[in-house]
Coordinates of C-alpha atoms in Angstrom, one line a residue:
X1 CA -20.2 30.0 28.5
X2 CA -18.4 32.5 26.2
X3 CA -14.8 31.4 26.5
X4 CA -13.8 30.9 22.9
X5 CA -13.3 27.2 23.4
X6 CA -14.5 25.2 20.4
X7 CA -16.7 22.2 21.5
X8 CA -16.1 19.1 19.4
X9 CA -18.2 16.1 20.1
X10 CA -19.8 15.2 16.8
X11 CA -17.6 12.4 15.7
X12 CA -18.4 9.0 17.0
X13 CA -15.2 7.3 18.1
X14 CA -14.4 4.3 20.3
X15 CA -12.7 4.8 23.7
X16 CA -9.5 3.5 22.1
X17 CA -9.6 6.1 19.3
X18 CA -10.5 8.9 21.7
X19 CA -7.5 7.9 23.8
X20 CA -5.4 7.8 20.6
X21 CA -6.6 11.3 19.7
X22 CA -5.8 12.6 23.2
X23 CA -2.3 11.1 23.1
X24 CA -1.5 12.5 19.7
X25 CA -2.8 15.9 20.7
X26 CA -0.8 15.9 23.9
X27 CA 2.4 14.9 22.3
X28 CA 2.2 17.2 19.3
X29 CA 0.8 20.0 21.4
X30 CA 4.0 19.8 23.6
X31 CA 5.9 20.9 20.4
X32 CA 3.2 23.3 19.2
X33 CA 2.8 25.8 16.3
X34 CA 5.9 27.9 17.2
X35 CA 8.2 24.9 17.0
X36 CA 6.7 24.0 13.6
X37 CA 7.1 27.6 12.3
X38 CA 10.6 27.8 13.6
X39 CA 11.9 24.7 11.8
X40 CA 10.2 25.7 8.7
X41 CA 11.6 29.2 8.8
X42 CA 15.1 27.8 9.3
X43 CA 14.8 25.4 6.4
X44 CA 15.0 22.4 8.8
X45 CA 12.8 19.4 9.3
X46 CA 10.6 18.6 12.4
X47 CA 12.9 15.6 13.0
X48 CA 12.4 15.6 16.8
X49 CA 8.6 15.5 16.5
X50 CA 8.7 12.9 13.7
X51 CA 11.0 10.6 15.8
X52 CA 8.8 11.1 18.9
X53 CA 5.7 10.2 16.9
X54 CA 7.5 7.1 15.6
X55 CA 8.5 6.0 19.1
X56 CA 4.9 6.3 20.3
X57 CA 3.7 4.2 17.4
X58 CA 1.6 6.9 15.8
X59 CA 3.3 6.8 12.3
X60 CA 2.5 3.1 11.8
X61 CA -0.8 2.9 13.6
X62 CA -2.5 1.6 10.4
X63 CA 0.2 -1.0 9.5
X64 CA 0.1 -4.7 10.5
X65 CA 1.6 -5.6 13.8
X66 CA 3.9 -8.2 12.1
X67 CA 5.6 -5.3 10.3
X68 CA 6.0 -3.1 13.4
X69 CA 2.6 -1.3 13.1
X70 CA -0.3 -0.9 15.4
X71 CA -2.7 -3.1 13.5
X72 CA -5.3 -0.4 13.0
X73 CA -6.7 1.0 9.9
X74 CA -7.0 4.1 7.8
X75 CA -9.4 5.7 10.2
X76 CA -6.7 5.5 12.9
X77 CA -4.1 7.1 10.6
X78 CA -6.5 9.8 9.5
X79 CA -7.2 10.6 13.1
X80 CA -3.4 10.9 13.8
X81 CA -2.9 13.2 10.8
X82 CA -5.9 15.4 11.6
X83 CA -4.9 15.8 15.3
X84 CA -1.3 16.6 14.3
X85 CA -2.5 19.4 12.0
X86 CA -5.0 20.5 14.6
X87 CA -2.1 21.3 16.9
X88 CA -0.6 23.6 14.2
X89 CA 1.9 21.1 12.8
X90 CA 0.6 19.9 9.4
X91 CA 3.4 17.5 8.3
X92 CA 2.9 16.5 4.6
X93 CA 5.3 13.6 5.1
X94 CA 2.6 11.9 7.2
X95 CA 0.4 11.7 4.1
X96 CA 3.3 10.8 1.8
X97 CA 5.2 8.1 3.6
X98 CA 2.8 6.2 6.0
X99 CA -0.4 6.9 4.0
X100 CA 0.6 6.7 0.3
X101 CA 3.8 4.6 0.3
X102 CA 2.9 2.5 3.3
X103 CA -0.5 1.6 1.9
X104 CA 0.9 0.7 -1.5
X105 CA 3.7 -1.5 -0.1
X106 CA 1.3 -3.1 2.4
X107 CA -1.2 -4.0 -0.4
X108 CA 1.2 -5.0 -3.2
X109 CA 4.8 -5.2 -2.0
X110 CA 6.6 -8.4 -1.9
X111 CA 7.3 -10.1 1.4
X112 CA 10.9 -8.9 1.1
X113 CA 9.9 -5.3 0.4
X114 CA 7.4 -5.3 3.3
X115 CA 10.0 -6.6 5.7
X116 CA 12.6 -4.1 4.5
X117 CA 10.5 -1.0 4.5
X118 CA 7.3 -1.2 6.6
X119 CA 9.0 -1.4 10.0
X120 CA 11.0 1.7 9.3
X121 CA 8.0 3.5 8.0
X122 CA 6.1 2.5 11.2
X123 CA 8.8 3.7 13.6
X124 CA 9.9 6.7 11.6
X125 CA 13.4 5.6 10.8
X126 CA 12.7 5.3 7.1
X127 CA 10.7 7.5 4.8
X128 CA 9.4 6.7 1.3
X129 CA 8.1 9.4 -1.1
X130 CA 6.0 9.2 -4.2
X131 CA 6.7 10.4 -7.8
X132 CA 3.9 10.4 -10.3
X133 CA 3.2 14.0 -11.6
X134 CA 4.9 15.1 -14.8
X135 CA 4.9 18.6 -16.4
X136 CA 2.9 17.5 -19.5
X137 CA 0.8 14.6 -18.3
X138 CA -1.8 16.3 -16.0
X139 CA -4.2 13.8 -14.4
X140 CA -3.9 11.3 -17.2
X141 CA -1.4 8.8 -16.0
X142 CA -1.3 7.1 -19.4
X143 CA 0.3 10.3 -20.8
X144 CA 3.4 10.1 -18.6
X145 CA 6.7 9.7 -20.5
X146 CA 9.0 8.5 -17.7
X147 CA 9.9 5.1 -19.1
X148 CA 11.2 1.8 -17.7
X149 CA 13.3 -0.3 -20.1
X150 CA 14.0 -3.9 -19.6
X151 CA 17.7 -5.0 -19.4
X152 CA 18.7 -8.4 -20.9
X153 CA 20.1 -11.1 -18.7
X154 CA 23.4 -10.8 -20.3
X155 CA 23.6 -7.2 -18.9
X156 CA 22.5 -8.2 -15.4
X157 CA 18.7 -8.1 -15.9
X158 CA 16.3 -5.7 -14.2
X159 CA 15.4 -2.4 -15.7
X160 CA 16.6 1.1 -16.5
X161 CA 14.5 4.2 -15.7
X162 CA 14.6 7.3 -17.8
X163 CA 12.5 10.4 -17.5
X164 CA 11.4 13.3 -15.3
X165 CA 8.9 14.0 -12.5
X166 CA 7.5 17.2 -11.1
X167 CA 6.3 18.3 -7.7
X168 CA 7.9 15.3 -5.9
X169 CA 7.6 16.2 -2.2
X170 CA 10.2 15.4 0.3
X171 CA 12.6 13.3 -1.8
X172 CA 15.5 15.2 -0.1
X173 CA 14.6 13.5 3.2
X174 CA 13.4 10.2 1.9
X175 CA 15.3 6.9 1.8
X176 CA 13.4 5.6 -1.3
X177 CA 10.9 6.9 -3.9
X178 CA 8.0 5.0 -5.5
X179 CA 8.0 6.0 -9.1
X180 CA 5.2 5.5 -11.6
X181 CA 6.6 4.7 -15.0
X182 CA 5.4 3.4 -18.4
X183 CA 6.8 0.4 -20.3
X184 CA 8.7 1.0 -23.5
X185 CA 6.2 -0.9 -25.8
X186 CA 2.6 0.2 -26.3
X187 CA -0.3 -2.3 -26.5
X188 CA -2.8 -2.6 -29.3
X189 CA -4.7 0.4 -28.0
X190 CA -1.5 2.5 -28.1
X191 CA -1.3 2.5 -24.3
X192 CA 1.9 1.8 -22.5
X193 CA 1.7 -0.6 -19.5
X194 CA 2.3 1.2 -16.2
X195 CA 4.6 -0.1 -13.5
X196 CA 5.4 1.0 -10.0
X197 CA 9.1 1.0 -9.1
X198 CA 10.8 1.3 -5.7
X199 CA 14.1 3.1 -5.9
X200 CA 16.6 4.1 -3.2
X201 CA 17.2 7.9 -3.3
X202 CA 20.9 7.4 -3.4
X203 CA 20.7 5.4 -6.7
X204 CA 23.2 6.6 -9.3
X205 CA 21.5 8.7 -12.0
X206 CA 18.7 10.0 -9.7
X207 CA 18.9 13.7 -9.0
X208 CA 16.5 16.6 -8.2
X209 CA 16.1 20.3 -8.4
X210 CA 14.2 22.3 -5.8
X211 CA 11.0 24.1 -6.9
X212 CA 10.5 27.7 -5.7
X213 CA 7.2 26.9 -3.9
X214 CA 5.0 29.3 -2.0
X215 CA 4.2 26.6 0.5
X216 CA 5.6 27.4 3.9
X217 CA 6.1 23.9 5.1
X218 CA 9.2 21.8 6.1
X219 CA 8.8 19.5 3.1
X220 CA 10.4 20.8 -0.1
X221 CA 9.1 20.2 -3.6
X222 CA 11.3 19.0 -6.4
X223 CA 11.6 18.2 -10.1
X224 CA 13.3 14.8 -10.2
X225 CA 15.4 13.4 -13.0
X226 CA 16.0 9.7 -13.7
X227 CA 19.0 9.3 -16.0
X228 CA 19.3 5.6 -16.8
X229 CA 18.7 4.7 -13.2
X230 CA 19.3 1.0 -12.6
X231 CA 16.3 -0.8 -11.1
X232 CA 17.0 -4.3 -9.8
X233 CA 14.7 -7.3 -10.7
X234 CA 13.0 -7.0 -7.2
X235 CA 12.5 -3.2 -7.6
X236 CA 8.9 -3.6 -9.1
X237 CA 6.1 -3.2 -6.6
X238 CA 3.4 -5.8 -7.6
X239 CA 3.8 -7.2 -11.1
X240 CA 5.4 -5.6 -14.1
X241 CA 2.7 -3.6 -16.0
X242 CA 0.3 -3.8 -13.1
X243 CA 1.4 -0.4 -11.6
X244 CA -2.1 1.1 -11.8
X245 CA -3.5 -1.6 -9.5
X246 CA -0.7 -1.0 -7.0
X247 CA -1.0 2.8 -7.3
X248 CA -4.8 2.7 -6.7
X249 CA -4.1 1.1 -3.3
X250 CA -2.6 4.4 -2.2
X251 CA -5.1 6.8 -3.9
X252 CA -8.0 6.5 -1.4
X253 CA -5.6 6.7 1.6
X254 CA -4.0 9.7 0.0
X255 CA -7.3 11.5 -0.4
X256 CA -8.7 10.6 3.0
X257 CA -5.5 11.6 4.8
X258 CA -5.1 14.8 2.8
X259 CA -8.7 15.6 3.8
X260 CA -7.9 14.8 7.4
X261 CA -4.9 17.2 7.3
X262 CA -7.0 20.0 5.8
X263 CA -9.6 19.3 8.5
X264 CA -7.0 19.6 11.1
X265 CA -5.8 23.0 9.7
X266 CA -9.4 24.2 9.7
X267 CA -9.9 23.1 13.3
X268 CA -6.7 25.0 14.3
X269 CA -7.9 28.1 12.5
X270 CA -11.4 27.9 14.1
X271 CA -9.9 27.6 17.5
X272 CA -7.6 30.6 17.0
X273 CA -10.5 32.6 15.5
X274 CA -13.0 31.8 18.2
X275 CA -10.5 32.6 21.0
X276 CA -9.5 35.9 19.5
X277 CA -13.2 36.9 18.9
X278 CA -13.9 36.2 22.6
X279 CA -10.9 38.0 23.9
X280 CA -10.6 41.0 21.6
X281 CA -12.7 43.9 22.9
X282 CA -13.7 47.0 20.9
X283 CA -16.0 49.6 22.4
X284 CA -16.5 47.6 25.6
X285 CA -17.7 44.4 23.9
X286 CA -15.9 41.3 22.6
X287 CA -15.9 41.4 18.8
X288 CA -17.5 37.9 18.8
X289 CA -20.8 39.5 20.0
X290 CA -21.2 40.9 16.5
X291 CA -23.0 38.6 14.1
X292 CA -20.7 39.9 11.3
X293 CA -17.9 38.0 13.1
X294 CA -19.8 35.1 14.7
X295 CA -22.0 34.0 11.8
X296 CA -19.2 33.4 9.3
X297 CA -17.2 31.6 11.9
X298 CA -20.3 29.5 12.8
X299 CA -20.8 28.7 9.1
X300 CA -17.2 27.7 8.8
X301 CA -17.6 25.4 11.8
X302 CA -20.6 23.7 10.2
X303 CA -18.7 23.1 7.0
X304 CA -15.7 21.7 8.8
X305 CA -17.8 19.3 10.8
X306 CA -19.5 18.0 7.7
X307 CA -16.2 17.5 6.1
X308 CA -14.8 15.6 9.1
X309 CA -17.9 13.3 9.1
X310 CA -17.4 12.5 5.4
X311 CA -13.7 11.9 6.0
X312 CA -14.4 9.5 8.8
X313 CA -17.1 7.8 6.7
X314 CA -14.6 7.4 3.8
X315 CA -12.0 5.9 6.1
X316 CA -14.5 3.5 7.6
X317 CA -15.6 2.4 4.1
X318 CA -12.0 1.8 3.1
X319 CA -11.2 -0.2 6.3
X320 CA -14.3 -2.3 5.6
X321 CA -13.1 -3.2 2.1
X322 CA -15.9 -1.3 0.5
X323 CA -15.7 1.0 -2.5
X324 CA -14.6 4.3 -0.9
X325 CA -13.8 6.2 -4.1
X326 CA -16.9 8.5 -4.1
X327 CA -16.6 9.2 -0.4
X328 CA -12.9 9.8 -0.5
X329 CA -13.3 12.3 -3.4
X330 CA -16.1 14.1 -1.6
X331 CA -14.2 14.2 1.6
X332 CA -11.1 15.7 -0.1
X333 CA -13.3 18.3 -2.0
X334 CA -15.2 19.4 1.1
X335 CA -12.1 19.5 3.3
X336 CA -10.2 21.7 0.8
X337 CA -13.1 24.2 0.6
X338 CA -13.8 24.1 4.4
X339 CA -10.1 24.7 5.3
X340 CA -9.8 27.7 3.0
X341 CA -13.0 29.3 4.3
X342 CA -12.2 28.7 8.0
X343 CA -8.6 30.0 7.7
X344 CA -9.7 33.0 5.7
X345 CA -12.2 34.0 8.3
X346 CA -9.9 33.4 11.2
X347 CA -7.3 35.7 9.5
X348 CA -10.0 38.3 8.9
X349 CA -11.1 38.2 12.5
X350 CA -7.6 39.0 13.6
X351 CA -7.5 42.2 11.4
X352 CA -3.9 43.3 10.8
X353 CA -2.7 40.8 13.3
X354 CA -3.9 38.0 11.0
X355 CA -1.1 38.9 8.6
X356 CA 1.5 38.5 11.3
X357 CA 3.2 35.2 11.6
X358 CA 3.2 35.7 15.3
X359 CA -0.4 34.7 15.3
X360 CA 0.2 31.4 13.5
X361 CA -2.3 31.8 10.7
X362 CA -1.0 33.7 7.7
X363 CA 1.8 31.3 6.9
X364 CA -0.8 28.5 6.6
X365 CA -2.6 30.2 3.7
X366 CA -1.0 28.4 0.8
X367 CA -0.9 25.2 2.6
X368 CA -4.7 25.3 3.1
X369 CA -5.2 26.6 -0.5
X370 CA -3.2 23.7 -1.9
X371 CA -5.9 21.2 -0.9
X372 CA -8.2 22.7 -3.5
X373 CA -5.7 21.6 -6.1
X374 CA -3.9 18.5 -4.7
X375 CA -3.7 15.6 -4.4
X376 CA -6.6 15.8 -6.9
X377 CA -8.1 19.0 -8.1
X378 CA -11.6 20.0 -7.1
X379 CA -12.5 20.1 -10.8
X380 CA -11.5 16.4 -11.2
X381 CA -13.6 15.5 -8.1
X382 CA -16.6 17.3 -9.7
X383 CA -15.9 15.3 -12.9
X384 CA -15.9 12.1 -10.9
X385 CA -19.2 13.0 -9.1
X386 CA -20.9 14.1 -12.3
X387 CA -20.0 10.9 -14.1
X388 CA -20.1 8.2 -11.4
X389 CA -22.7 9.7 -8.9
X390 CA -25.0 11.5 -11.3
X391 CA -24.7 9.3 -14.4
X392 CA -23.8 12.2 -16.6
X393 CA -21.8 11.7 -19.9
X394 CA -18.0 11.8 -19.4
X395 CA -16.7 15.3 -20.1
X396 CA -13.0 14.5 -20.8

């Protein structure tokens, strides 16, 4: 039947996960794209939606029950994030706080850190952001210059943090920030040990400056400054100098959930495009009857479904404790490409209307385009695949 309704039955999910998807879709759909556009346009946050998702247990669905979570896994969180974006509400903070920060703290946080932060992350009353990127470090974490200096016991112990980070998302609404920093002394190879620090956002010496970003989302992007910020002795996540191990616990969840968000945006675009192509009539026929319209949309659908399947596979590998690096990278790559293609064609189908924010597509462009660059660029994914999957010599 030509009704413009996108059929979606390719993913194999348990009854519980189908019920979770339906519940998330119903809740987020009750707010809808217009709500999300409105808060973004006003420079506000989707606080009502966030709090509602927290009350329903969606934000902490992957966290252990003993810390207020739902006891599920990454597949459950990816489902929540995809469905939220699929309703036209792609909240980056879902990837940042529950996925990245929650995963790192769950894997390497002390018992005290877990009890202090995970219940709030799970119910939405606390948010934790992540600061790793620096203007001159690129993808090479060993090139960062933000430095943590030890403080002697006579001066109270702990550490002092000095440096600068770039593209720190959502620190203005976060209660704490996880900061990747290097130690002051290099090892025999000239590398500085890396530590992961947990710092309250109201700490003296921590400040930020907003970046003029093209992204039309509620989360703002910032350059953050750490001017002799005091870090208490219990402010290290994991062990001192073992920050890479702690950080890697959040990388696969970051890539999988970023892919899920891109997939959700793509689904939203496909649904809008298919509906418009079925309803818009020119010369007595719906424009969807023309293969110039239907074939690119069908191709985009195929690419999105392949991306969703790889994203689900990566999440399941991660939940099983298997090596999910290759799958997570491929999922992120395919999702970024598929989202841009789906959104571009959906906009094109709408003609001039596609450039009107009333139709809910144009203001998603830079959001979808971002997934080709972040959280890891498509070029670095291709480097990973070339080296680790194809056995080619390392190119960098």
